[in-house]
Amino acid sequence: MAGCCAVLAAFLFEYDTPRIVLIRSRKVGLMNRAVQLLILAYVIGWVFVWEKGYQETDSVVSSVTTKAKGVTVTNTSTLGFRVWDVADYVIPAQEENSLFIMTNMIITVNQTQGFCPELPDKTTVCKSDANCVAGSSGTHSNGIATGRCVLFNGTVKTCEVAAWCPVEDDSHVPKPAFLKAAENFTLLVKNNIWYPKFNFSKRNILPNITTTYLKSCTYDAVTDPFCPIFRLGKIVESAGHSFQDMAIEGGIMGIQINWDCNLDRTSSLCLPSYSFRRLDTRDVDHNVSPGYNFRFAKYYSHLTGAEHRTLIKAYGIRFDIIVFGKAGKFDIIPTMINVGSGLALLGVGLGGEMDQ
């Protein structure tokens, strides 16, 4: 018991200090100064100047709306003379933080429910009904096999299917792109941001932008860096790709909007910066299933009451708007924490000399 009391008394009522050793050496002295300078450079240069360790930070909350504009015309044997506007090539009309522009397509008109020959390939080509299994359907089939072998053309027979007829033939993608003029279409991006911690909000249509300017400007990194209207061709080219090549098979482009704001300065200096990059990988050596496409149909009824549809396999470019950023503002708590950490580090370097 007495031993425990002695230990407790020593813990409560005794104080000791480390022994100080004075070393007179140029080499050791220079090393000590070098360590001190490195600590000062880290604390002042990195923590406070570069990382702004005196600020509280917050991440951006964002909403985005888009609007495309542009008109073009085509004249083909399948569709004849046709004018294409926004309602035709923007599919669907509204998406969250993205927009799909159709630039190419394979169209199959006047399909009806019925029986017709399947497209010829190694699994569908036949010589007799014995080669066709009734009720079968493969992953890539256009319908359900009837079990009959019928003429596809004058020389080739294929298994008949119950399907929307005639079946789609997507073996050849149109080149050049069907809507190659889409590179001159424009995209208006409206972006509202909010930093909830600081109750700060702003939008990319800046206060100094007038209606007249907005109707005539197009984004340019040098001459018009804050114009929110982008020419589609320039977006793709800014990412290092050819619009006409991308329009054939489709792809995904990212429009990146960065809001890095120092709220210790005037709010007018909190400005968006735009950059562009292709998001779908494009590897020449591994180019299986390239681009971006999907199918949709337009249904209608004939005067006889029969249901018809026009099937469209749409190729195009999806523009994803990606908003990111960080805001900082002076706050005493992170300032004191970083000052205390800096003093502690500096004390390690100066401790020995201060006690000398």
GROMACS .gro file of C-alpha atoms in nm:
model
  356
    1MET     CA    1   0.000   0.000   0.000
    2ALA     CA    2   0.283   0.239   0.090
    3GLY     CA    3   0.446   0.171  -0.248
    4CYS     CA    4   0.128   0.262  -0.434
    5CYS     CA    5   0.093   0.586  -0.237
    6ALA     CA    6   0.453   0.676  -0.316
    7VAL     CA    7   0.397   0.621  -0.689
    8LEU     CA    8   0.076   0.830  -0.682
    9ALA     CA    9   0.250   1.110  -0.488
   10ALA     CA   10   0.537   1.113  -0.737
   11PHE     CA   11   0.290   1.135  -1.027
   12LEU     CA   12   0.095   1.425  -0.873
   13PHE     CA   13   0.363   1.635  -0.703
   14GLU     CA   14   0.684   1.591  -0.901
   15TYR     CA   15   0.793   1.768  -1.222
   16ASP     CA   16   1.088   1.684  -1.440
   17THR     CA   17   1.238   1.830  -1.758
   18PRO     CA   18   1.447   1.667  -2.028
   19ARG     CA   19   1.822   1.710  -2.013
   20ILE     CA   20   1.956   1.960  -2.266
   21VAL     CA   21   2.269   1.878  -2.464
   22LEU     CA   22   2.459   2.159  -2.637
   23ILE     CA   23   2.639   2.044  -2.952
   24ARG     CA   24   2.882   2.289  -3.110
   25SER     CA   25   2.901   2.172  -3.470
   26ARG     CA   26   2.852   2.353  -3.799
   27LYS     CA   27   2.710   2.041  -3.961
   28VAL     CA   28   2.456   1.978  -3.685
   29GLY     CA   29   2.370   2.349  -3.667
   30LEU     CA   30   2.307   2.371  -4.042
   31MET     CA   31   2.092   2.060  -4.032
   32ASN     CA   32   1.891   2.215  -3.746
   33ARG     CA   33   1.836   2.536  -3.945
   34ALA     CA   34   1.740   2.337  -4.255
   35VAL     CA   35   1.476   2.143  -4.057
   36GLN     CA   36   1.339   2.471  -3.918
   37LEU     CA   37   1.317   2.623  -4.265
   38LEU     CA   38   1.142   2.313  -4.401
   39ILE     CA   39   0.887   2.326  -4.119
   40LEU     CA   40   0.824   2.698  -4.178
   41ALA     CA   41   0.791   2.641  -4.554
   42TYR     CA   42   0.544   2.357  -4.496
   43VAL     CA   43   0.331   2.545  -4.243
   44ILE     CA   44   0.326   2.880  -4.422
   45GLY     CA   45   0.360   2.777  -4.786
   46TRP     CA   46   0.163   2.453  -4.802
   47VAL     CA   47  -0.084   2.459  -4.511
   48PHE     CA   48  -0.182   2.828  -4.515
   49VAL     CA   49  -0.104   2.964  -4.863
   50TRP     CA   50  -0.167   2.666  -5.092
   51GLU     CA   51  -0.420   2.461  -4.894
   52LYS     CA   52  -0.575   2.769  -4.726
   53GLY     CA   53  -0.573   2.599  -4.388
   54TYR     CA   54  -0.737   2.904  -4.232
   55GLN     CA   55  -1.064   2.833  -4.415
   56GLU     CA   56  -1.367   2.614  -4.357
   57THR     CA   57  -1.466   2.434  -4.681
   58ASP     CA   58  -1.786   2.305  -4.837
   59SER     CA   59  -1.872   2.095  -5.145
   60VAL     CA   60  -2.100   2.219  -5.419
   61VAL     CA   61  -2.469   2.130  -5.456
   62SER     CA   62  -2.581   2.169  -5.817
   63SER     CA   63  -2.873   2.151  -6.058
   64VAL     CA   64  -2.848   2.152  -6.438
   65THR     CA   65  -3.092   2.208  -6.723
   66THR     CA   66  -3.010   2.195  -7.095
   67LYS     CA   67  -3.162   2.316  -7.419
   68ALA     CA   68  -3.049   2.224  -7.770
   69LYS     CA   69  -3.107   2.429  -8.084
   70GLY     CA   70  -3.050   2.361  -8.452
   71VAL     CA   71  -3.231   2.254  -8.770
   72THR     CA   72  -3.111   2.040  -9.059
   73VAL     CA   73  -3.259   1.867  -9.366
   74THR     CA   74  -3.216   1.523  -9.526
   75ASN     CA   75  -3.335   1.374  -9.854
   76THR     CA   76  -3.319   0.993  -9.873
   77SER     CA   77  -3.495   0.718 -10.063
   78THR     CA   78  -3.644   0.581  -9.740
   79LEU     CA   79  -3.781   0.902  -9.587
   80GLY     CA   80  -3.773   1.145  -9.878
   81PHE     CA   81  -3.727   1.516  -9.807
   82ARG     CA   82  -3.742   1.580  -9.434
   83VAL     CA   83  -3.661   1.867  -9.196
   84TRP     CA   84  -3.519   1.771  -8.855
   85ASP     CA   85  -3.561   1.994  -8.551
   86VAL     CA   86  -3.506   1.960  -8.175
   87ALA     CA   87  -3.817   1.746  -8.118
   88ASP     CA   88  -3.681   1.489  -8.368
   89TYR     CA   89  -3.320   1.443  -8.256
   90VAL     CA   90  -3.324   1.511  -7.878
   91ILE     CA   91  -3.428   1.180  -7.717
   92PRO     CA   92  -3.583   1.191  -7.461
   93ALA     CA   93  -3.686   1.553  -7.436
   94GLN     CA   94  -3.557   1.586  -7.076
   95GLU     CA   95  -3.291   1.397  -6.878
   96GLU     CA   96  -3.117   1.463  -6.548
   97ASN     CA   97  -2.779   1.633  -6.602
   98SER     CA   98  -2.745   1.493  -6.955
   99LEU     CA   99  -2.873   1.526  -7.311
  100PHE     CA  100  -2.874   1.281  -7.602
  101ILE     CA  101  -2.840   1.416  -7.956
  102MET     CA  102  -2.916   1.164  -8.233
  103THR     CA  103  -2.658   1.194  -8.512
  104ASN     CA  104  -2.708   0.870  -8.705
  105MET     CA  105  -2.971   0.600  -8.737
  106ILE     CA  106  -3.093   0.282  -8.901
  107ILE     CA  107  -3.463   0.313  -8.974
  108THR     CA  108  -3.710   0.033  -9.054
  109VAL     CA  109  -4.043   0.172  -9.170
  110ASN     CA  110  -4.392   0.022  -9.180
  111GLN     CA  111  -4.333  -0.280  -8.958
  112THR     CA  112  -4.636  -0.494  -8.873
  113GLN     CA  113  -4.687  -0.803  -8.661
  114GLY     CA  114  -4.662  -1.110  -8.884
  115PHE     CA  115  -4.439  -1.382  -9.025
  116CYS     CA  116  -4.121  -1.312  -9.224
  117PRO     CA  117  -3.774  -1.456  -9.290
  118GLU     CA  118  -3.503  -1.393  -9.033
  119LEU     CA  119  -3.182  -1.216  -9.132
  120PRO     CA  120  -2.927  -1.466  -9.267
  121ASP     CA  121  -2.639  -1.571  -9.042
  122LYS     CA  122  -2.478  -1.901  -8.945
  123THR     CA  123  -2.768  -1.989  -8.711
  124THR     CA  124  -3.062  -1.889  -8.933
  125VAL     CA  125  -2.964  -2.000  -9.284
  126CYS     CA  126  -3.149  -2.323  -9.371
  127LYS     CA  127  -3.216  -2.568  -9.653
  128SER     CA  128  -3.538  -2.725  -9.526
  129ASP     CA  129  -3.785  -2.709  -9.237
  130ALA     CA  130  -3.577  -2.970  -9.059
  131ASN     CA  131  -3.309  -2.705  -8.997
  132CYS     CA  132  -3.554  -2.479  -8.809
  133VAL     CA  133  -3.676  -2.547  -8.454
  134ALA     CA  134  -4.025  -2.415  -8.389
  135GLY     CA  135  -4.055  -2.193  -8.081
  136SER     CA  136  -3.683  -2.123  -8.053
  137SER     CA  137  -3.536  -1.775  -8.017
  138GLY     CA  138  -3.177  -1.668  -7.969
  139THR     CA  139  -3.035  -1.366  -7.789
  140HIS     CA  140  -3.001  -1.181  -8.117
  141SER     CA  141  -3.321  -1.311  -8.280
  142ASN     CA  142  -3.579  -1.069  -8.415
  143GLY     CA  143  -3.868  -1.302  -8.328
  144ILE     CA  144  -3.986  -1.653  -8.246
  145ALA     CA  145  -3.909  -1.928  -8.500
  146THR     CA  146  -4.213  -2.091  -8.665
  147GLY     CA  147  -4.023  -2.400  -8.779
  148ARG     CA  148  -4.054  -2.321  -9.150
  149CYS     CA  149  -3.766  -2.255  -9.391
  150VAL     CA  150  -3.856  -1.976  -9.635
  151LEU     CA  151  -3.687  -1.766  -9.902
  152PHE     CA  152  -3.503  -1.457  -9.778
  153ASN     CA  153  -3.407  -1.360 -10.134
  154GLY     CA  154  -3.362  -1.533 -10.468
  155THR     CA  155  -3.076  -1.753 -10.351
  156VAL     CA  156  -3.082  -1.769  -9.970
  157LYS     CA  157  -3.332  -1.937  -9.736
  158THR     CA  158  -3.366  -1.858  -9.366
  159CYS     CA  159  -3.586  -1.974  -9.080
  160GLU     CA  160  -3.917  -1.790  -9.059
  161VAL     CA  161  -4.000  -1.594  -8.743
  162ALA     CA  162  -4.310  -1.440  -8.590
  163ALA     CA  163  -4.199  -1.082  -8.540
  164TRP     CA  164  -4.236  -0.720  -8.639
  165CYS     CA  165  -4.189  -0.751  -9.016
  166PRO     CA  166  -3.981  -0.674  -9.211
  167VAL     CA  167  -3.708  -0.737  -8.954
  168GLU     CA  168  -3.441  -0.475  -8.893
  169ASP     CA  169  -3.111  -0.503  -9.081
  170ASP     CA  170  -2.844  -0.319  -8.880
  171SER     CA  171  -2.541  -0.479  -9.043
  172HIS     CA  172  -2.438  -0.154  -9.212
  173VAL     CA  173  -2.417   0.174  -9.021
  174PRO     CA  174  -2.466   0.478  -9.250
  175LYS     CA  175  -2.145   0.663  -9.339
  176PRO     CA  176  -2.124   0.960  -9.324
  177ALA     CA  177  -2.360   1.015  -9.032
  178PHE     CA  178  -2.725   1.069  -9.123
  179LEU     CA  179  -2.739   1.399  -8.930
  180LYS     CA  180  -2.381   1.507  -8.989
  181ALA     CA  181  -2.489   1.872  -8.971
  182ALA     CA  182  -2.542   1.824  -8.596
  183GLU     CA  183  -2.191   1.955  -8.535
  184ASN     CA  184  -2.334   2.304  -8.586
  185PHE     CA  185  -2.616   2.257  -8.334
  186THR     CA  186  -2.580   2.446  -8.006
  187LEU     CA  187  -2.639   2.348  -7.646
  188LEU     CA  188  -2.740   2.592  -7.373
  189VAL     CA  189  -2.636   2.473  -7.025
  190LYS     CA  190  -2.800   2.637  -6.723
  191ASN     CA  191  -2.625   2.554  -6.398
  192ASN     CA  192  -2.727   2.670  -6.050
  193ILE     CA  193  -2.491   2.600  -5.760
  194TRP     CA  194  -2.525   2.632  -5.383
  195TYR     CA  195  -2.280   2.604  -5.095
  196PRO     CA  196  -2.515   2.531  -4.804
  197LYS     CA  197  -2.256   2.581  -4.527
  198PHE     CA  198  -2.207   2.942  -4.636
  199ASN     CA  199  -2.558   2.995  -4.779
  200PHE     CA  200  -2.395   3.107  -5.105
  201SER     CA  201  -2.560   3.049  -5.443
  202LYS     CA  202  -2.482   3.148  -5.800
  203ARG     CA  203  -2.550   3.041  -6.159
  204ASN     CA  204  -2.337   3.015  -6.468
  205ILE     CA  205  -2.539   3.283  -6.649
  206LEU     CA  206  -2.347   3.562  -6.479
  207PRO     CA  207  -2.502   3.896  -6.375
  208ASN     CA  208  -2.319   4.085  -6.651
  209ILE     CA  209  -2.460   3.859  -6.928
  210THR     CA  210  -2.741   4.033  -7.114
  211THR     CA  211  -3.019   3.884  -7.326
  212THR     CA  212  -2.862   4.035  -7.638
  213TYR     CA  213  -2.524   3.878  -7.561
  214LEU     CA  214  -2.679   3.540  -7.481
  215LYS     CA  215  -2.853   3.529  -7.821
  216SER     CA  216  -2.529   3.586  -8.011
  217CYS     CA  217  -2.245   3.431  -7.809
  218THR     CA  218  -2.087   3.087  -7.842
  219TYR     CA  219  -1.840   2.949  -7.590
  220ASP     CA  220  -1.473   3.003  -7.666
  221ALA     CA  221  -1.203   2.941  -7.407
  222VAL     CA  222  -1.022   3.262  -7.507
  223THR     CA  223  -1.279   3.511  -7.632
  224ASP     CA  224  -1.600   3.397  -7.454
  225PRO     CA  225  -1.502   3.175  -7.157
  226PHE     CA  226  -1.827   3.242  -6.965
  227CYS     CA  227  -2.079   3.202  -7.246
  228PRO     CA  228  -2.303   2.904  -7.151
  229ILE     CA  229  -2.388   2.817  -7.514
  230PHE     CA  230  -2.170   2.546  -7.671
  231ARG     CA  231  -2.135   2.438  -8.034
  232LEU     CA  232  -2.148   2.056  -8.039
  233GLY     CA  233  -1.865   2.019  -8.287
  234LYS     CA  234  -1.637   2.235  -8.077
  235ILE     CA  235  -1.710   2.035  -7.760
  236VAL     CA  236  -1.596   1.713  -7.927
  237GLU     CA  237  -1.297   1.876  -8.095
  238SER     CA  238  -1.188   2.035  -7.765
  239ALA     CA  239  -1.159   1.681  -7.625
  240GLY     CA  240  -0.930   1.583  -7.913
  241HIS     CA  241  -1.180   1.389  -8.128
  242SER     CA  242  -1.343   1.429  -8.468
  243PHE     CA  243  -1.714   1.507  -8.448
  244GLN     CA  244  -1.789   1.341  -8.782
  245ASP     CA  245  -1.619   1.016  -8.676
  246MET     CA  246  -1.794   1.016  -8.340
  247ALA     CA  247  -2.132   1.096  -8.498
  248ILE     CA  248  -2.130   0.770  -8.699
  249GLU     CA  249  -2.127   0.525  -8.406
  250GLY     CA  250  -2.204   0.761  -8.117
  251GLY     CA  251  -2.029   0.818  -7.788
  252ILE     CA  252  -2.041   0.993  -7.452
  253MET     CA  253  -1.895   1.338  -7.391
  254GLY     CA  254  -1.847   1.501  -7.052
  255ILE     CA  255  -1.896   1.875  -7.005
  256GLN     CA  256  -1.718   1.951  -6.678
  257ILE     CA  257  -1.806   2.267  -6.484
  258ASN     CA  258  -1.570   2.354  -6.200
  259TRP     CA  259  -1.669   2.601  -5.926
  260ASP     CA  260  -1.368   2.659  -5.699
  261CYS     CA  261  -1.452   2.970  -5.496
  262ASN     CA  262  -1.262   3.169  -5.233
  263LEU     CA  263  -1.547   3.336  -5.045
  264ASP     CA  264  -1.307   3.560  -4.853
  265ARG     CA  265  -1.296   3.760  -5.175
  266THR     CA  266  -1.583   3.928  -5.358
  267SER     CA  267  -1.850   3.693  -5.494
  268SER     CA  268  -1.796   3.828  -5.848
  269LEU     CA  269  -1.467   3.634  -5.855
  270CYS     CA  270  -1.650   3.304  -5.803
  271LEU     CA  271  -1.669   3.195  -6.167
  272PRO     CA  272  -1.726   2.867  -6.354
  273SER     CA  273  -1.458   2.708  -6.567
  274TYR     CA  274  -1.544   2.460  -6.844
  275SER     CA  275  -1.355   2.160  -6.975
  276PHE     CA  276  -1.445   1.867  -7.200
  277ARG     CA  277  -1.347   1.503  -7.229
  278ARG     CA  278  -1.474   1.184  -7.389
  279LEU     CA  279  -1.607   0.947  -7.123
  280ASP     CA  280  -1.654   0.623  -7.318
  281THR     CA  281  -1.324   0.447  -7.379
  282ARG     CA  282  -1.198   0.440  -7.734
  283ASP     CA  283  -0.921   0.182  -7.775
  284VAL     CA  284  -0.832   0.097  -8.135
  285ASP     CA  285  -0.700  -0.245  -8.030
  286HIS     CA  286  -1.012  -0.333  -7.826
  287ASN     CA  287  -1.299  -0.189  -8.026
  288VAL     CA  288  -1.582  -0.439  -7.966
  289SER     CA  289  -1.927  -0.277  -7.951
  290PRO     CA  290  -1.805   0.082  -7.986
  291GLY     CA  291  -2.007   0.400  -7.949
  292TYR     CA  292  -2.353   0.455  -7.803
  293ASN     CA  293  -2.691   0.352  -7.945
  294PHE     CA  294  -3.039   0.235  -7.851
  295ARG     CA  295  -3.373   0.156  -8.020
  296PHE     CA  296  -3.712   0.316  -7.998
  297ALA     CA  297  -4.030   0.293  -8.205
  298LYS     CA  298  -4.308   0.522  -8.321
  299TYR     CA  299  -4.647   0.346  -8.338
  300TYR     CA  300  -4.949   0.432  -8.550
  301SER     CA  301  -5.260   0.265  -8.689
  302HIS     CA  302  -5.342   0.215  -9.055
  303LEU     CA  303  -5.682   0.306  -9.197
  304THR     CA  304  -5.764  -0.065  -9.189
  305GLY     CA  305  -5.702  -0.069  -8.814
  306ALA     CA  306  -5.377  -0.266  -8.835
  307GLU     CA  307  -5.104  -0.151  -8.599
  308HIS     CA  308  -4.781  -0.032  -8.761
  309ARG     CA  309  -4.457   0.105  -8.629
  310THR     CA  310  -4.136   0.270  -8.747
  311LEU     CA  311  -3.833   0.125  -8.568
  312ILE     CA  312  -3.529   0.347  -8.523
  313LYS     CA  313  -3.188   0.236  -8.402
  314ALA     CA  314  -3.046   0.569  -8.288
  315TYR     CA  315  -2.675   0.643  -8.275
  316GLY     CA  316  -2.566   0.966  -8.116
  317ILE     CA  317  -2.370   1.157  -7.859
  318ARG     CA  318  -2.478   1.177  -7.497
  319PHE     CA  319  -2.355   1.490  -7.323
  320ASP     CA  320  -2.315   1.442  -6.948
  321ILE     CA  321  -2.282   1.764  -6.748
  322ILE     CA  322  -2.057   1.703  -6.447
  323VAL     CA  323  -2.044   1.978  -6.184
  324PHE     CA  324  -1.783   1.981  -5.909
  325GLY     CA  325  -1.611   2.235  -5.690
  326LYS     CA  326  -1.517   2.352  -5.344
  327ALA     CA  327  -1.569   2.679  -5.159
  328GLY     CA  328  -1.364   2.809  -4.867
  329LYS     CA  329  -1.415   3.088  -4.614
  330PHE     CA  330  -1.216   3.205  -4.310
  331ASP     CA  331  -1.304   3.030  -3.986
  332ILE     CA  332  -1.128   3.059  -3.652
  333ILE     CA  333  -1.146   2.688  -3.566
  334PRO     CA  334  -0.941   2.543  -3.858
  335THR     CA  335  -0.709   2.844  -3.826
  336MET     CA  336  -0.632   2.769  -3.459
  337ILE     CA  337  -0.597   2.397  -3.527
  338ASN     CA  338  -0.343   2.454  -3.804
  339VAL     CA  339  -0.159   2.725  -3.609
  340GLY     CA  340  -0.133   2.488  -3.311
  341SER     CA  341  -0.010   2.205  -3.532
  342GLY     CA  342   0.246   2.436  -3.692
  343LEU     CA  343   0.374   2.558  -3.356
  344ALA     CA  344   0.404   2.201  -3.234
  345LEU     CA  345   0.611   2.107  -3.538
  346LEU     CA  346   0.820   2.420  -3.507
  347GLY     CA  347   0.876   2.345  -3.138
  348VAL     CA  348   1.040   2.018  -3.235
  349GLY     CA  349   1.294   2.207  -3.444
  350LEU     CA  350   1.347   2.495  -3.204
  351GLY     CA  351   1.314   2.315  -2.873
  352GLY     CA  352   1.678   2.236  -2.826
  353GLU     CA  353   1.801   2.583  -2.923
  354MET     CA  354   1.543   2.767  -2.709
  355ASP     CA  355   1.662   2.579  -2.398
  356GLN     CA  356   2.024   2.648  -2.474
   0.00000   0.00000   0.00000
